mmCIF file of C-alpha atoms in Angstrom:
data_model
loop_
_atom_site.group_PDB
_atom_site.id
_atom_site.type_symbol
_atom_site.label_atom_id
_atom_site.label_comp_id
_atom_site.label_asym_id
_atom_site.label_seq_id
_atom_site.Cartn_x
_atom_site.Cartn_y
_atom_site.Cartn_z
ATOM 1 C CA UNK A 1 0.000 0.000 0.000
ATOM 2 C CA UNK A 2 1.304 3.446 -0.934
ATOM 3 C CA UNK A 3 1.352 5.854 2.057
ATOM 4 C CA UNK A 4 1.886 9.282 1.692
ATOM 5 C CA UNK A 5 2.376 12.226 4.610
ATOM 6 C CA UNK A 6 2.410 16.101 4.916
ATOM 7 C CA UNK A 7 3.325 18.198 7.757
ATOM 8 C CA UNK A 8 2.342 21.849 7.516
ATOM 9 C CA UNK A 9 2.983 24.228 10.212
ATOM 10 C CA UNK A 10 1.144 26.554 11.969
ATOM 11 C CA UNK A 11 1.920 30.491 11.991
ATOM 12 C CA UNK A 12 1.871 33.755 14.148
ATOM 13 C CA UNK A 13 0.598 36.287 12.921
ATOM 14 C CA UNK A 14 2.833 39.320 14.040
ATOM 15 C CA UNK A 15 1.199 42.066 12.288
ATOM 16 C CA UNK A 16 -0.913 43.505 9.665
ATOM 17 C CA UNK A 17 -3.677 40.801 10.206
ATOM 18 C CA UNK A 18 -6.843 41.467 8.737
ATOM 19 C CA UNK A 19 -5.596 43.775 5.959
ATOM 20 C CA UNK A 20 -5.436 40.888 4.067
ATOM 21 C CA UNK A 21 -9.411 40.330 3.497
ATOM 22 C CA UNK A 22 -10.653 40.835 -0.074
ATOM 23 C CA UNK A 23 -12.805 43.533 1.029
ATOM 24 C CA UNK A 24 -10.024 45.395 2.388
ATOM 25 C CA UNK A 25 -6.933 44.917 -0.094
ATOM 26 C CA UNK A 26 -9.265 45.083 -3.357
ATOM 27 C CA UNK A 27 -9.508 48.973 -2.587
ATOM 28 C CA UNK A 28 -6.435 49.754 -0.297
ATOM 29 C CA UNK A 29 -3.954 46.623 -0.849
ATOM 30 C CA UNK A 30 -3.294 44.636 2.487
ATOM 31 C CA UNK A 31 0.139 44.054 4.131
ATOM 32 C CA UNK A 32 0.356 40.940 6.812
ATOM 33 C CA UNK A 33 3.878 40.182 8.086
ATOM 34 C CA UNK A 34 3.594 36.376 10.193
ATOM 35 C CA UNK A 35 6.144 33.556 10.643
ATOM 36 C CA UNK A 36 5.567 29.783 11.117
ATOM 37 C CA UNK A 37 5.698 27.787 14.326
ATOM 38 C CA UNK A 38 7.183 24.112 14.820
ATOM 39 C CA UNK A 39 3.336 23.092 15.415
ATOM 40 C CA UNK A 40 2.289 21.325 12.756
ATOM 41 C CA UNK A 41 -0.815 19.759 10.844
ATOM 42 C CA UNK A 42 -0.274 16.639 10.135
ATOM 43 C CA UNK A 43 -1.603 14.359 7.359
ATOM 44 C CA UNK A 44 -1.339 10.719 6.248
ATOM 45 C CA UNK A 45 -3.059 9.372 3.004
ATOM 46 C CA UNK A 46 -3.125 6.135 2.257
ATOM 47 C CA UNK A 47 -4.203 4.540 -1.154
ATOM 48 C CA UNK A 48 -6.562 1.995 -1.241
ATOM 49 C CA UNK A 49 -8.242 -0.026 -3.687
ATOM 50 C CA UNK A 50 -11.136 -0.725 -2.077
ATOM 51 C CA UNK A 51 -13.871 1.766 -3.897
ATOM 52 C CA UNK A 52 -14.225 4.016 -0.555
ATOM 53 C CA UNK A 53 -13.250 7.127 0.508
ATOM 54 C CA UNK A 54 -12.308 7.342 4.427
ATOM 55 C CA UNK A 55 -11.905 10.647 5.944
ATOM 56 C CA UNK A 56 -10.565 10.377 9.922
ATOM 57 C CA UNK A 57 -9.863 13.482 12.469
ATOM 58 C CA UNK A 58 -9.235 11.600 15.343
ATOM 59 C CA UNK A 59 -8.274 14.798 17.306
ATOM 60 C CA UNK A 60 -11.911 16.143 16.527
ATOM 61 C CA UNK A 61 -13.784 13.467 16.907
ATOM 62 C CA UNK A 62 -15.042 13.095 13.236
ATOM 63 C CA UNK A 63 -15.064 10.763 10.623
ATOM 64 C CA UNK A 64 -16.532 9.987 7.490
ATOM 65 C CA UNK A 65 -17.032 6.957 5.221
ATOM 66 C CA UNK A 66 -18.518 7.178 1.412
ATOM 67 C CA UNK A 67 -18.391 5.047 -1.574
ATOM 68 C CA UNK A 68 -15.796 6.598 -4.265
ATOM 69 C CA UNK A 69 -17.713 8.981 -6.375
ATOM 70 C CA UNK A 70 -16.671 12.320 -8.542
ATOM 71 C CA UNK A 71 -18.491 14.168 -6.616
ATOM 72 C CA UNK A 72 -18.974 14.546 -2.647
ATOM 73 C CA UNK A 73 -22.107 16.483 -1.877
ATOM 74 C CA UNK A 74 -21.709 18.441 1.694
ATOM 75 C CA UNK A 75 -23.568 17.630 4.557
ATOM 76 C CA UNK A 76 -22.016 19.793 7.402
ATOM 77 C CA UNK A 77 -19.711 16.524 7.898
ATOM 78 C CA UNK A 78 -16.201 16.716 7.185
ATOM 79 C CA UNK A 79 -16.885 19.327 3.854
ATOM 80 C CA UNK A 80 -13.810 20.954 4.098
ATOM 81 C CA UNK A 81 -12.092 17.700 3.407
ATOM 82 C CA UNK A 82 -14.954 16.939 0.824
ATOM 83 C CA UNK A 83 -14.497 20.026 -1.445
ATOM 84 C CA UNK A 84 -10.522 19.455 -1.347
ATOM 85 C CA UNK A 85 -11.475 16.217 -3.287
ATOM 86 C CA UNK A 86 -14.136 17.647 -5.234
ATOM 87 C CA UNK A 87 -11.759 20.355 -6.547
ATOM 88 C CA UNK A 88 -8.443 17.329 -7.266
ATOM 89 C CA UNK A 89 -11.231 15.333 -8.972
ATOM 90 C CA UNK A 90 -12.723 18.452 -10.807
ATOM 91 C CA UNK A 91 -9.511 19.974 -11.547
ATOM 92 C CA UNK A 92 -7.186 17.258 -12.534
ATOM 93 C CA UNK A 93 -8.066 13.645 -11.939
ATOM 94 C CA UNK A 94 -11.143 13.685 -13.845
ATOM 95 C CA UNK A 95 -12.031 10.332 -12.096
ATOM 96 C CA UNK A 96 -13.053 9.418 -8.712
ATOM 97 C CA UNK A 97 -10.180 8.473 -6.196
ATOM 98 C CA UNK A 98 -10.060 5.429 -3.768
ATOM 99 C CA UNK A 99 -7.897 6.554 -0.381
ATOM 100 C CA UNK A 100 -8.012 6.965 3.622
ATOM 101 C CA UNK A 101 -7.232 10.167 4.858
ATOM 102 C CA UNK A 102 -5.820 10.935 8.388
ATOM 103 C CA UNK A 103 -5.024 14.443 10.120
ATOM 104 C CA UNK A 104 -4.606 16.147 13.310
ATOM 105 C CA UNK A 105 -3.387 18.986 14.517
ATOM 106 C CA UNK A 106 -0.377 19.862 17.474
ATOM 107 C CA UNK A 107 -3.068 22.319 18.856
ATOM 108 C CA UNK A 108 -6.895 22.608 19.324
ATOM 109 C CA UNK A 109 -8.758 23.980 16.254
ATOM 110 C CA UNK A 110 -10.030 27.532 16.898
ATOM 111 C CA UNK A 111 -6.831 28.609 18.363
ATOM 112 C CA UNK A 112 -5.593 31.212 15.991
ATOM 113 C CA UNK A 113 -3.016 29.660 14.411
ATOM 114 C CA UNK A 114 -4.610 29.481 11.028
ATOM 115 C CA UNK A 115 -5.434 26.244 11.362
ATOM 116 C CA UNK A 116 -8.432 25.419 9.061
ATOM 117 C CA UNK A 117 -6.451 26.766 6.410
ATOM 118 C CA UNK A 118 -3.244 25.101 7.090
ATOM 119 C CA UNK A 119 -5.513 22.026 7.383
ATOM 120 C CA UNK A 120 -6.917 22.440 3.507
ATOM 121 C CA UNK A 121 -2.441 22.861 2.881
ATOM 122 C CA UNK A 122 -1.397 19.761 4.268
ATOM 123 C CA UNK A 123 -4.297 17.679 2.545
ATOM 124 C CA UNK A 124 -3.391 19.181 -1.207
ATOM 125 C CA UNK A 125 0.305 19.110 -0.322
ATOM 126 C CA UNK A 126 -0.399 15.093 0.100
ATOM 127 C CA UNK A 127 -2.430 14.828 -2.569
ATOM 128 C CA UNK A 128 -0.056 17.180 -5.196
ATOM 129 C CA UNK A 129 2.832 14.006 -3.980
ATOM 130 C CA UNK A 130 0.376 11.320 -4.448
ATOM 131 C CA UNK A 131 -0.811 12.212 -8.153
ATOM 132 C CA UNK A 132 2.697 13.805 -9.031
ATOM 133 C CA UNK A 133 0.083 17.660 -9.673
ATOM 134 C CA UNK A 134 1.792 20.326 -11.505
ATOM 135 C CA UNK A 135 1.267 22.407 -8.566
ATOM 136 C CA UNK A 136 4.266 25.174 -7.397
ATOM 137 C CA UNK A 137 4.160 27.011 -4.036
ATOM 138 C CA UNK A 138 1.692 30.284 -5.486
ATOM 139 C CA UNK A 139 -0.695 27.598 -6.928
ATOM 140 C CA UNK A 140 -0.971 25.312 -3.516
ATOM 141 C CA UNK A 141 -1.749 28.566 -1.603
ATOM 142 C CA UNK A 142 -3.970 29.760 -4.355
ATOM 143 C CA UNK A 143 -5.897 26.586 -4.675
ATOM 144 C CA UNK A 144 -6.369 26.230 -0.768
ATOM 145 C CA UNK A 145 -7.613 30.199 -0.555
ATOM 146 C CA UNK A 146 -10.293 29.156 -3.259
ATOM 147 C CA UNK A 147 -11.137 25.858 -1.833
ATOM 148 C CA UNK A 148 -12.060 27.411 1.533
ATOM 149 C CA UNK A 149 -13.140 31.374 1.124
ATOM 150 C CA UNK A 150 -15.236 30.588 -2.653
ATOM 151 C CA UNK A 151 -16.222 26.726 -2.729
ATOM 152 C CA UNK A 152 -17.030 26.504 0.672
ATOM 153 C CA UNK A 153 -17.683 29.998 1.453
ATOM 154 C CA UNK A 154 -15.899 31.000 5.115
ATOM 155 C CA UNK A 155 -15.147 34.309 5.576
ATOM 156 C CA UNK A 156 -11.419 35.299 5.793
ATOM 157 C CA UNK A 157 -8.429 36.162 4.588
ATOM 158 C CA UNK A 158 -5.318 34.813 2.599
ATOM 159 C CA UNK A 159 -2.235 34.988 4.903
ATOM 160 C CA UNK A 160 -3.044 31.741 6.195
ATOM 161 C CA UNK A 161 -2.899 29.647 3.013
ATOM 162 C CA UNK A 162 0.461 31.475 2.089
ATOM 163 C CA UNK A 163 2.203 31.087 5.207
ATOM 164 C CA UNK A 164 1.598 27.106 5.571
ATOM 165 C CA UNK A 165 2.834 27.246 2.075
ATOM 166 C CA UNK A 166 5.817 29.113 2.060
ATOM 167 C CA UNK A 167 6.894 28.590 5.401
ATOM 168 C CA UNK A 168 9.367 30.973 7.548
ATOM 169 C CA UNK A 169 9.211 34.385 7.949
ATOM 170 C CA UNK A 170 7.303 36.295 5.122
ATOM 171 C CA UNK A 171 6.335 39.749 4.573
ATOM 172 C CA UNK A 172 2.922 39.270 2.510
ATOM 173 C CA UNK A 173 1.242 41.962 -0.059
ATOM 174 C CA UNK A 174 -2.396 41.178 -1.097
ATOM 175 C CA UNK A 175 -3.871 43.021 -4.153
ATOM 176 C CA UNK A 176 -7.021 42.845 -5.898
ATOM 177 C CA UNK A 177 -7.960 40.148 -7.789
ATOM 178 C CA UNK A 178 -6.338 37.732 -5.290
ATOM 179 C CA UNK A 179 -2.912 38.263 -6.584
ATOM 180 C CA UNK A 180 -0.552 38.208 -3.953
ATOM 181 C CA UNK A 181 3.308 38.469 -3.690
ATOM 182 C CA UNK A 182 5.416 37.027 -0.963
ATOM 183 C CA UNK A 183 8.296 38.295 -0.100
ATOM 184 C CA UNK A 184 10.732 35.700 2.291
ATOM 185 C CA UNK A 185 12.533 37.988 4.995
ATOM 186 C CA UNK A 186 16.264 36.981 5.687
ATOM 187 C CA UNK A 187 16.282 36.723 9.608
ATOM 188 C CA UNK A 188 19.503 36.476 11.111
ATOM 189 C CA UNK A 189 19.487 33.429 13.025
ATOM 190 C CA UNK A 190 20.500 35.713 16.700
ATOM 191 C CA UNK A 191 17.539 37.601 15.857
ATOM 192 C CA UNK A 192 15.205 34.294 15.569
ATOM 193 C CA UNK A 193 16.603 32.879 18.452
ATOM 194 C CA UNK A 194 16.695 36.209 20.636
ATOM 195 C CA UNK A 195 12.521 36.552 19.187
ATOM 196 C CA UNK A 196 11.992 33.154 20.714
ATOM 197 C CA UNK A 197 13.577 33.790 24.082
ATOM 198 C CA UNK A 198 11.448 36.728 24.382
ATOM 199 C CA UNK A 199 8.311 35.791 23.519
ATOM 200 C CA UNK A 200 6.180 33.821 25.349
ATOM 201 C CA UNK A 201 3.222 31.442 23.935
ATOM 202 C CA UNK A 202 -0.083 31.006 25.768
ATOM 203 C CA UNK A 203 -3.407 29.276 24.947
ATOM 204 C CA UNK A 204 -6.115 31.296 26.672
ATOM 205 C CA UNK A 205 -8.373 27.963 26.694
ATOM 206 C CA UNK A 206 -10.915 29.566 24.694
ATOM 207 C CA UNK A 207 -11.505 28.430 21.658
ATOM 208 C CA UNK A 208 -13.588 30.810 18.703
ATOM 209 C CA UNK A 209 -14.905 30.513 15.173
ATOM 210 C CA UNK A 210 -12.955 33.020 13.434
ATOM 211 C CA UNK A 211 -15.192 33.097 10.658
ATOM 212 C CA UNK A 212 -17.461 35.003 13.162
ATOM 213 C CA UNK A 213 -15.086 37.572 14.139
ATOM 214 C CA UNK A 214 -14.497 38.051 9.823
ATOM 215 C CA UNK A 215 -17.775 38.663 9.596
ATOM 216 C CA UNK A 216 -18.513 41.509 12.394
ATOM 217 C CA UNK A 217 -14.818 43.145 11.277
ATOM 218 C CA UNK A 218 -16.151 42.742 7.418
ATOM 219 C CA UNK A 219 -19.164 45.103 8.659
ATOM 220 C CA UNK A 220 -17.336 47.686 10.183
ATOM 221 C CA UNK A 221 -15.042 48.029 7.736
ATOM 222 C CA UNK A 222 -17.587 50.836 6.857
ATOM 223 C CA UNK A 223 -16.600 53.569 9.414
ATOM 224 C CA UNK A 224 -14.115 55.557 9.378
ATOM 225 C CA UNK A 225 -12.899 54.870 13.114
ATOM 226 C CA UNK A 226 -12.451 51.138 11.832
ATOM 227 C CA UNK A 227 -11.256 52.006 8.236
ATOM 228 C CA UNK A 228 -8.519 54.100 9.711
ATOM 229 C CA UNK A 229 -7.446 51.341 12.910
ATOM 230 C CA UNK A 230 -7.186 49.072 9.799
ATOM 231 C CA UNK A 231 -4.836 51.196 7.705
ATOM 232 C CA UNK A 232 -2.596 51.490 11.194
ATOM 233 C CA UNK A 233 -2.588 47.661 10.988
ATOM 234 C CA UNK A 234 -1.528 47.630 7.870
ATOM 235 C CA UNK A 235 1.406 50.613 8.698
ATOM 236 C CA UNK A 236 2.517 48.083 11.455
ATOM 237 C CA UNK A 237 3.241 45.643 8.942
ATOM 238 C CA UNK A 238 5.981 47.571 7.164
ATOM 239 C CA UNK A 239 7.095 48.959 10.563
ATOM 240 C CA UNK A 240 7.548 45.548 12.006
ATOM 241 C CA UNK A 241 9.016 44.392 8.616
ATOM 242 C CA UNK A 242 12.011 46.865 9.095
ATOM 243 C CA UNK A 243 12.254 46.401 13.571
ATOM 244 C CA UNK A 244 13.121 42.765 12.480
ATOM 245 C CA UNK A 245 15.483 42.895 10.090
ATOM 246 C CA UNK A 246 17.492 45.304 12.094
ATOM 247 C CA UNK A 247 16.809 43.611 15.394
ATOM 248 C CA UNK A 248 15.209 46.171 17.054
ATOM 249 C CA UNK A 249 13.090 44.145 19.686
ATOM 250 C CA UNK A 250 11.724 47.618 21.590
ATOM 251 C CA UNK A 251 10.219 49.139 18.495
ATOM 252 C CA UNK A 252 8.824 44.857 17.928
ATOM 253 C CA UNK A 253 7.509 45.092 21.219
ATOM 254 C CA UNK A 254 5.719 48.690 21.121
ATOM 255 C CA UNK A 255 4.261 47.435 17.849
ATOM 256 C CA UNK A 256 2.547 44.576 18.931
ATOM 257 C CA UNK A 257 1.093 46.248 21.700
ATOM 258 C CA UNK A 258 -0.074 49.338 19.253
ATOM 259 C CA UNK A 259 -1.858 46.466 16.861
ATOM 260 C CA UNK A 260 -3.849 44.897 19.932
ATOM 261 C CA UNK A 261 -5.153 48.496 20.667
ATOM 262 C CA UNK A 262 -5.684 49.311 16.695
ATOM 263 C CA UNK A 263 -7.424 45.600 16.724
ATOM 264 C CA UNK A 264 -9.860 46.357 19.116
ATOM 265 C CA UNK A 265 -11.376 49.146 17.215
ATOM 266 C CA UNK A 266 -12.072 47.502 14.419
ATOM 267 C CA UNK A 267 -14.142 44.941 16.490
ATOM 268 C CA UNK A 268 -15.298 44.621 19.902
ATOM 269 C CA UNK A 269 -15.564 41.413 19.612
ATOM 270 C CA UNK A 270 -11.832 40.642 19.131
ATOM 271 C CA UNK A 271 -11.183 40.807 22.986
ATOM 272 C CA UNK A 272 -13.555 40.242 26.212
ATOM 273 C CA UNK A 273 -12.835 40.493 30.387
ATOM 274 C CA UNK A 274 -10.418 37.027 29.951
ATOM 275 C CA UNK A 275 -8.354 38.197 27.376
ATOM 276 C CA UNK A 276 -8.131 41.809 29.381
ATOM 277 C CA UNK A 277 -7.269 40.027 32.502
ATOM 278 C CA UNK A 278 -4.653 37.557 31.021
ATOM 279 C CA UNK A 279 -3.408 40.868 29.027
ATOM 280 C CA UNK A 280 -2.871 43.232 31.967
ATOM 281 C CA UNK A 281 -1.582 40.600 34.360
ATOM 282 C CA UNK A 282 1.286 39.444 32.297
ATOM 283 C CA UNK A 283 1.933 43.487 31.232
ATOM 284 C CA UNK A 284 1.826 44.168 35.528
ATOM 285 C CA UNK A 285 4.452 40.634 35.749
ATOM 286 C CA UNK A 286 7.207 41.837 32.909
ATOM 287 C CA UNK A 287 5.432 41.414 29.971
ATOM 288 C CA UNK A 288 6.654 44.837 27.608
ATOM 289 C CA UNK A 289 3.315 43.713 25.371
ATOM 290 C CA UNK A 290 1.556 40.967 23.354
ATOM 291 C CA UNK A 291 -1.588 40.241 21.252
ATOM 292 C CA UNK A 292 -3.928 37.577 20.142
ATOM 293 C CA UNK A 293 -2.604 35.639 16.995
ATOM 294 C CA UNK A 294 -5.404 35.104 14.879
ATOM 295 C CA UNK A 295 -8.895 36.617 14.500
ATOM 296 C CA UNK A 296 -8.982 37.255 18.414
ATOM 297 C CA UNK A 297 -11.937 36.471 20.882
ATOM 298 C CA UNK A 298 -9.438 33.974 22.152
ATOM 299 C CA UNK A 299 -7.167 31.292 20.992
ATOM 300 C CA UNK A 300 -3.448 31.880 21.224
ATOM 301 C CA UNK A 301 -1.719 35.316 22.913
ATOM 302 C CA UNK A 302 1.222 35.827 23.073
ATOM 303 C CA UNK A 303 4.065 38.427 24.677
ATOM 304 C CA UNK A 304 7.448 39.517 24.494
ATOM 305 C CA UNK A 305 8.966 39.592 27.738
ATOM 306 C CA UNK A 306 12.405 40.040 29.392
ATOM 307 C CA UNK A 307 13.923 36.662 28.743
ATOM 308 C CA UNK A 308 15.178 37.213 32.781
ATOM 309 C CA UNK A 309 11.550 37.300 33.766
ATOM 310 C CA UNK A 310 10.287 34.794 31.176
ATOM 311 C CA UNK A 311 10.338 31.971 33.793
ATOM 312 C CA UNK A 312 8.371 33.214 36.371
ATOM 313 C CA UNK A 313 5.660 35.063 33.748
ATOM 314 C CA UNK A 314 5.470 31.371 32.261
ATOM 315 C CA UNK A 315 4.520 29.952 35.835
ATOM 316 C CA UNK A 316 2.377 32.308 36.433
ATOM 317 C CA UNK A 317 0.517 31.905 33.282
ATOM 318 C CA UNK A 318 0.493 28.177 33.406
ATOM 319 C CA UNK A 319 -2.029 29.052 37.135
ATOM 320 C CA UNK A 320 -4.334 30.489 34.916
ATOM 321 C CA UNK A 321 -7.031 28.659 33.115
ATOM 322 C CA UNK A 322 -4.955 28.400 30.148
ATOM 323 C CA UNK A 323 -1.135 27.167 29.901
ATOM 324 C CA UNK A 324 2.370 28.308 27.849
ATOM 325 C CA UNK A 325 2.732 26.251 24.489
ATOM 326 C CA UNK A 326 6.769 25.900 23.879
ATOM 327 C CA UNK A 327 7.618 26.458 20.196
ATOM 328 C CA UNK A 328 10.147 27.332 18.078
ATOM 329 C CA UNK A 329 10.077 29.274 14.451
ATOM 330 C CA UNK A 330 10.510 27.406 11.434
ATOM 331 C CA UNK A 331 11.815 28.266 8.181
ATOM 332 C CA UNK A 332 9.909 25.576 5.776
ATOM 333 C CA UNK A 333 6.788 25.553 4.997
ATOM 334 C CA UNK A 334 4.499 22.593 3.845
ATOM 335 C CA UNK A 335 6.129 19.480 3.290
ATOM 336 C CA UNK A 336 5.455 15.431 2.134
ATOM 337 C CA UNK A 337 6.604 12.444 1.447
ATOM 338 C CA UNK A 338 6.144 8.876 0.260
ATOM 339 C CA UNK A 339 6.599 5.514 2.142
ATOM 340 C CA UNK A 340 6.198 2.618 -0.387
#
């Protein structure tokens, strides 16, 4: 039996979030700076001969059995992994496919680590190894984008899709028309290394459906308060862009903690009396700043701190409801291979 595996990682998003929805960058062009994490999605296919079509997410709970077919009609089960097929089949295949599919994820879904998207990455990136798919990086990202925001219709952006793609640090521009350009930042390794001592990683224990928080921040886009917070986002983008490459970890600091505020305009939504509390009681224990990575309302926050002080703010953190998630940043993006 041919096997095949993927392992796509998951990404911060360290500024500029948000600027990347269509309804944003068609007018004004978005700017998202993120970088990838060493938490992964991972994937296993396995070809089968068999005439069915398994789809397992053992770390969710759900799974789905159907006789091989062209088509997969959605039923609120598993459709994410249903129009992935649809689109292979549709696309290039041209015939129906006989296969078990296997994923889970490092973290919980609804965490803010793009994972849905990353998710829809991992399962082409298998399937572009298994049927040898004339697919490059631009067209894997592209493909997933259309797969989740047109065929299945969830609200969001693109920085997701790109980041699992290309993998490392990545300074992102989104135009109209969904073109996008991605442009790979050269990170001195002291600078990685000093980013990860200072910043620390926490899961607030609240997971959200980010395609909620799209939707309130798609209708406020309207006002000006919320238009403007957004174009701020987008400035902290290219501001954080340059703090990195220099190594300039104050002016990193001060702009995370400007993006939280800026964030909170556009939606109330984005934070609540948790996020607040876990917020101002790491700033009043050495944190310099942080943010939620991610749509907000929860998931994933995370601060840069005094790497002196990092210790005792991680204890502290780990009392709360939620606890500190150790990473490290990667610098590839989506990858497979075969076992035969």
């Amino acid at each position: 039996m041919k096997i095949i595996r993927s392992m796509t990682p998951l990404r911060l998003g360290l500024a500029g979030g948000g600027t990347d929805i269509d309804l944003y960058c068609d007018k004004y062009v978005g700017y998202v700076l993120n970088a990838t994490i060493s938490k992964y999605i991972h994937c296993t296919l396995k070809v089968t001969d068999n005439g069915k079509i398994l789809f397992a997410s053992p770390d969710t709970n759900a799974r789905s059995e159907y006789k091989s077919q062209e088509v997969l009609e959605f039923d609120g089960k598993m459709d994410i992994y249903k129009s992935i097929y649809n689109r292979i089949v549709k696309d290039f295949t041209k015939k129906s496919l006989s296969f078990e599919l296997y994923t889970y994820s490092d973290v919980p879904s609804g965490s803010g680590l793009g994972g849905s998207s990353t998710l829809v990455v991992g399962i082409l990136k298998a399937f572009v190894e298994w049927l040898h798919l004339p697919l490059g990086e631009y067209d894997i990202a592209k493909l997933a984008f259309e797969i989740e925001r047109e065929d299945l219709g969830i609200v969001g952006g693109a920085q997701d899709q790109y980041a699992a793609t290309f993998g490392g640090f990545n300074f992102m521009e989104f135009y109209k028309g969904k073109r996008v350009i991605v442009n790979p930042l050269r990170i001195k390794n002291w600078i990685m290394s000093e980013l990860e001592e200072q910043i620390v990683l926490y899961f607030t224990n609240i997971t959200r459906d980010a395609k909620d928080i799209e939707e309130h921040k798609k209708g406020k886009l309207g006002d000006d308060k919320s238009l403007n917070a957004m174009h701020a986002i987008k400035q902290d983008a290219s501001s954080m862009k340059e703090a990195l490459l220099k190594g300039d970890f104050n002016a990193v600091a001060q702009i995370l903690g400007k993006s939280w505020q800026s964030k909170k305009v556009i939606s109330e939504i984005v934070s609540n009396d948790e996020l607040e509390r876990i917020y101002n009681l790491a700033i009043s224990n050495g944190a310099y700043s942080g943010k939620t990575s991610g749509a907000g309302a929860g998931g994933f926050m995370f601060f840069m701190v005094d790497p002196a002080k990092k210790y005792e703010l991680i204890k502290l953190l780990n009392q709360q409801q939620g606890y500190v998630e150790e990473f490290n940043f990667t610098k590839e993006g989506a990858k497979s291979w075969v076992i035969h």
